[in-house]
Amino acid sequence: MMSMYTDKLSLSADQQAQLKPIIADRQQKLRDLRNDSGRGFQKMRKMRQIRDDSDKKINAILNDSQKKQYAQLEEEQMEKMKQRRQNQGNNQ
């Protein structure tokens, strides 16, 4: 993830250093959530909260141009995730 953000957003070394722990924390929380035995709706709400929290922290580090690119990247990632979920549902 970090290398994709670095490339797509043209992050400075300082921005990379600031973003790395935020992204690592988000990925760990999402991994933990996947292993959680909670209900699907509750998991989705928790996932959205994790992403929203990290997005706020990330956007505080980015300049205006990078914020726009980041929003577009996140939208593309969410779309890919929806596609995977739909494909999994069709395969069952």
Tab-separated table of C-alpha atoms in Angstrom:
chain	number	residue	atom	x	y	z
A	1	MET	CA	0.000	0.000	0.000
A	2	MET	CA	2.693	2.437	1.000
A	3	SER	CA	4.560	2.088	-2.288
A	4	MET	CA	1.331	2.629	-4.229
A	5	TYR	CA	0.567	5.795	-2.255
A	6	THR	CA	4.155	7.001	-2.660
A	7	ASP	CA	4.000	6.557	-6.425
A	8	LYS	CA	0.457	7.759	-7.076
A	9	LEU	CA	0.561	10.722	-4.680
A	10	SER	CA	4.211	11.729	-5.184
A	11	LEU	CA	4.805	11.690	-1.438
A	12	SER	CA	7.825	13.407	0.031
A	13	ALA	CA	10.096	11.457	2.363
A	14	ASP	CA	8.594	13.334	5.316
A	15	GLN	CA	5.053	12.467	4.231
A	16	GLN	CA	6.044	8.825	3.782
A	17	ALA	CA	7.444	8.718	7.316
A	18	GLN	CA	4.234	10.239	8.707
A	19	LEU	CA	1.891	8.001	6.716
A	20	LYS	CA	3.656	4.696	7.289
A	21	PRO	CA	2.447	4.147	10.898
A	22	ILE	CA	-1.083	5.304	10.047
A	23	ILE	CA	-1.374	2.850	7.172
A	24	ALA	CA	0.219	0.031	9.183
A	25	ASP	CA	-2.223	0.655	12.033
A	26	ARG	CA	-5.197	0.680	9.643
A	27	GLN	CA	-4.099	-2.553	7.981
A	28	GLN	CA	-3.645	-4.261	11.354
A	29	LYS	CA	-7.066	-3.130	12.594
A	30	LEU	CA	-8.702	-4.327	9.370
A	31	ARG	CA	-6.909	-7.691	9.658
A	32	ASP	CA	-8.095	-8.030	13.245
A	33	LEU	CA	-11.608	-7.156	12.159
A	34	ARG	CA	-11.591	-9.844	9.460
A	35	ASN	CA	-10.759	-12.412	12.146
A	36	ASP	CA	-13.524	-11.102	14.404
A	37	SER	CA	-16.597	-13.297	14.668
A	38	GLY	CA	-19.037	-10.373	14.771
A	39	ARG	CA	-21.994	-9.904	12.467
A	40	GLY	CA	-21.495	-8.686	8.921
A	41	PHE	CA	-23.292	-5.387	9.425
A	42	GLN	CA	-21.326	-4.611	12.593
A	43	LYS	CA	-18.079	-5.504	10.840
A	44	MET	CA	-18.913	-3.217	7.940
A	45	ARG	CA	-19.650	-0.341	10.309
A	46	LYS	CA	-16.386	-0.932	12.192
A	47	MET	CA	-14.473	-1.153	8.921
A	48	ARG	CA	-15.948	2.140	7.757
A	49	GLN	CA	-15.001	3.761	11.092
A	50	ILE	CA	-11.416	2.481	10.841
A	51	ARG	CA	-11.120	3.825	7.292
A	52	ASP	CA	-12.715	7.173	8.195
A	53	ASP	CA	-10.367	7.644	11.161
A	54	SER	CA	-7.270	6.845	9.127
A	55	ASP	CA	-8.482	8.976	6.200
A	56	LYS	CA	-8.724	12.008	8.490
A	57	LYS	CA	-5.168	11.462	9.701
A	58	ILE	CA	-3.871	10.898	6.178
A	59	ASN	CA	-5.648	13.943	4.731
A	60	ALA	CA	-4.085	16.122	7.431
A	61	ILE	CA	-0.666	15.245	5.973
A	62	LEU	CA	-1.470	15.674	2.271
A	63	ASN	CA	-1.604	18.844	0.199
A	64	ASP	CA	-4.787	19.754	-1.714
A	65	SER	CA	-3.752	18.054	-4.949
A	66	GLN	CA	-2.738	14.887	-3.099
A	67	LYS	CA	-6.032	14.884	-1.176
A	68	LYS	CA	-7.955	14.759	-4.459
A	69	GLN	CA	-5.776	11.946	-5.771
A	70	TYR	CA	-6.066	10.070	-2.468
A	71	ALA	CA	-9.869	10.323	-2.533
A	72	GLN	CA	-9.866	8.917	-6.059
A	73	LEU	CA	-7.538	6.052	-5.063
A	74	GLU	CA	-9.702	5.179	-2.070
A	75	GLU	CA	-12.813	5.213	-4.233
A	76	GLU	CA	-11.138	2.854	-6.707
A	77	GLN	CA	-10.097	0.540	-3.841
A	78	MET	CA	-13.646	0.455	-2.478
A	79	GLU	CA	-14.989	-0.344	-5.942
A	80	LYS	CA	-12.518	-3.217	-6.322
A	81	MET	CA	-13.563	-4.546	-2.919
A	82	LYS	CA	-17.241	-4.428	-3.923
A	83	GLN	CA	-16.420	-6.288	-7.133
A	84	ARG	CA	-14.556	-9.001	-5.207
A	85	ARG	CA	-17.484	-9.387	-2.813
A	86	GLN	CA	-19.923	-9.675	-5.705
A	87	ASN	CA	-17.730	-12.239	-7.432
A	88	GLN	CA	-17.446	-14.272	-4.233
A	89	GLY	CA	-21.226	-14.229	-3.855
A	90	ASN	CA	-21.674	-15.432	-7.432
A	91	ASN	CA	-19.214	-18.300	-6.930
A	92	GLN	CA	-21.042	-19.747	-3.937
